[in-house]
Short mmCIF file of C-alpha atoms in Angstrom, two decimals:
data_model
loop_
_atom_site.label_atom_id
_atom_site.label_comp_id
_atom_site.label_asym_id
_atom_site.label_seq_id
_atom_site.Cartn_x
_atom_site.Cartn_y
_atom_site.Cartn_z
CA UNK Z 1 -3.12 -8.31 -15.76
CA UNK Z 2 -2.16 -5.09 -17.55
CA UNK Z 3 -3.01 -3.19 -14.39
CA UNK Z 4 -0.72 -5.48 -12.41
CA UNK Z 5 2.12 -4.93 -14.89
CA UNK Z 6 1.50 -1.19 -14.75
CA UNK Z 7 1.62 -1.23 -10.95
CA UNK Z 8 4.79 -3.28 -10.91
CA UNK Z 9 6.38 -0.74 -13.27
CA UNK Z 10 5.38 2.01 -10.88
CA UNK Z 11 6.84 0.06 -7.99
CA UNK Z 12 10.22 0.06 -9.67
CA UNK Z 13 10.25 3.85 -9.67
CA UNK Z 14 11.88 5.36 -6.65
CA UNK Z 15 9.54 8.20 -5.76
CA UNK Z 16 10.62 11.11 -3.64
CA UNK Z 17 10.91 10.11 0.00
CA UNK Z 18 8.07 11.25 2.19
CA UNK Z 19 9.16 13.83 4.69
CA UNK Z 20 7.32 13.65 7.97
CA UNK Z 21 5.92 16.93 9.10
CA UNK Z 22 6.33 18.39 12.57
CA UNK Z 23 3.24 18.02 14.76
CA UNK Z 24 2.50 21.74 14.76
CA UNK Z 25 2.58 21.89 10.95
CA UNK Z 26 0.29 18.89 10.54
CA UNK Z 27 -2.18 20.46 12.99
CA UNK Z 28 -2.79 23.24 10.44
CA UNK Z 29 -5.40 21.84 7.98
CA UNK Z 30 -4.08 24.07 5.20
CA UNK Z 31 -0.55 22.67 5.55
CA UNK Z 32 0.37 19.69 3.40
CA UNK Z 33 4.04 18.80 2.97
CA UNK Z 34 4.77 22.49 2.49
CA UNK Z 35 3.05 22.49 -0.92
CA UNK Z 36 1.01 25.56 -0.03
CA UNK Z 37 4.21 27.60 0.25
CA UNK Z 38 5.36 26.83 -3.31
CA UNK Z 39 4.65 29.74 -5.63
CA UNK Z 40 6.11 28.42 -8.90
CA UNK Z 41 3.42 26.23 -10.54
CA UNK Z 42 6.11 24.11 -12.22
CA UNK Z 43 7.71 23.35 -8.89
CA UNK Z 44 4.30 22.75 -7.30
CA UNK Z 45 3.31 20.31 -10.04
CA UNK Z 46 6.64 18.51 -9.78
CA UNK Z 47 6.54 18.12 -5.99
CA UNK Z 48 2.83 17.24 -5.93
CA UNK Z 49 3.50 14.57 -8.59
CA UNK Z 50 6.41 13.17 -6.53
CA UNK Z 51 4.13 12.96 -3.49
CA UNK Z 52 1.38 11.29 -5.52
CA UNK Z 53 3.80 8.63 -6.77
CA UNK Z 54 5.20 8.10 -3.29
CA UNK Z 55 1.73 7.66 -1.80
CA UNK Z 56 0.71 5.25 -4.57
CA UNK Z 57 3.87 3.18 -4.03
CA UNK Z 58 3.28 3.20 -0.27
CA UNK Z 59 -0.35 2.13 -0.77
CA UNK Z 60 0.63 -0.73 -3.08
CA UNK Z 61 3.26 -1.94 -0.62
CA UNK Z 62 0.90 -1.68 2.35
CA UNK Z 63 -1.74 -3.71 0.46
CA UNK Z 64 0.84 -6.43 -0.19
CA UNK Z 65 1.66 -6.57 3.53
CA UNK Z 66 -2.07 -6.74 4.35
CA UNK Z 67 -2.45 -9.66 1.95
CA UNK Z 68 0.54 -11.51 3.40
CA UNK Z 69 -0.75 -11.00 6.95
CA UNK Z 70 -4.23 -12.17 5.95
CA UNK Z 71 -2.78 -15.30 4.32
CA UNK Z 72 -0.68 -16.03 7.38
CA UNK Z 73 -3.64 -15.60 9.74
CA UNK Z 74 -5.81 -17.90 7.59
CA UNK Z 75 -3.08 -20.53 7.08
CA UNK Z 76 -4.72 -23.93 7.70
CA UNK Z 77 -1.47 -25.20 9.26
CA UNK Z 78 -1.83 -22.75 12.16
CA UNK Z 79 -3.61 -24.12 15.22
CA UNK Z 80 -4.97 -20.62 15.84
CA UNK Z 81 -5.89 -19.84 12.23
CA UNK Z 82 -8.70 -17.42 11.52
CA UNK Z 83 -11.65 -18.04 9.25
CA UNK Z 84 -12.22 -15.85 6.23
CA UNK Z 85 -15.02 -14.16 8.17
CA UNK Z 86 -12.67 -13.45 11.08
CA UNK Z 87 -10.02 -11.96 8.77
CA UNK Z 88 -12.69 -9.86 7.06
CA UNK Z 89 -13.95 -8.55 10.39
CA UNK Z 90 -10.46 -7.66 11.65
CA UNK Z 91 -9.53 -5.83 8.46
CA UNK Z 92 -13.00 -4.31 7.96
CA UNK Z 93 -13.35 -6.04 4.58
CA UNK Z 94 -16.16 -8.02 3.02
CA UNK Z 95 -15.70 -11.78 3.14
CA UNK Z 96 -15.32 -11.90 -0.64
CA UNK Z 97 -12.53 -9.31 -0.53
CA UNK Z 98 -10.86 -11.11 2.38
CA UNK Z 99 -10.91 -14.35 0.38
CA UNK Z 100 -9.24 -12.58 -2.56
CA UNK Z 101 -6.66 -10.92 -0.33
CA UNK Z 102 -5.83 -14.23 1.35
CA UNK Z 103 -5.26 -15.82 -2.06
CA UNK Z 104 -3.19 -12.83 -3.19
CA UNK Z 105 -1.12 -13.10 -0.01
CA UNK Z 106 -0.57 -16.81 -0.55
CA UNK Z 107 0.72 -16.03 -4.03
CA UNK Z 108 3.09 -13.40 -2.64
CA UNK Z 109 4.33 -15.85 -0.01
CA UNK Z 110 4.89 -18.55 -2.67
CA UNK Z 111 6.91 -16.17 -4.83
CA UNK Z 112 8.71 -14.59 -1.88
CA UNK Z 113 6.97 -11.26 -2.47
CA UNK Z 114 7.91 -10.98 -6.16
CA UNK Z 115 5.20 -10.51 -8.76
CA UNK Z 116 5.10 -12.79 -11.81
CA UNK Z 117 6.34 -9.93 -14.02
CA UNK Z 118 9.62 -9.50 -12.05
#
């Protein structure tokens, strides 16, 4: 529960927006959001930290959308509902993890996407 509260606190932060890189820059394996060009270690740490927070926030949000989609696909009211095994296969999860994600998604749907701490 403490982890959930910690994550929800992180979610409230507005991390630096991710800037999409041009195709030619992303083709260079040494290029990563222009961090390699920063010479000042303070600036590098600051920007790298902003990116880390942005990626964590994006990951948390994407997981919530996965859970909601899994819950919707497994909804027993749907004539075309999927079994837990089917959801697990589609998402490349174990059945146990799929079951937990479906339940998490149902909780998010019930609370309209808000966590209990909000």
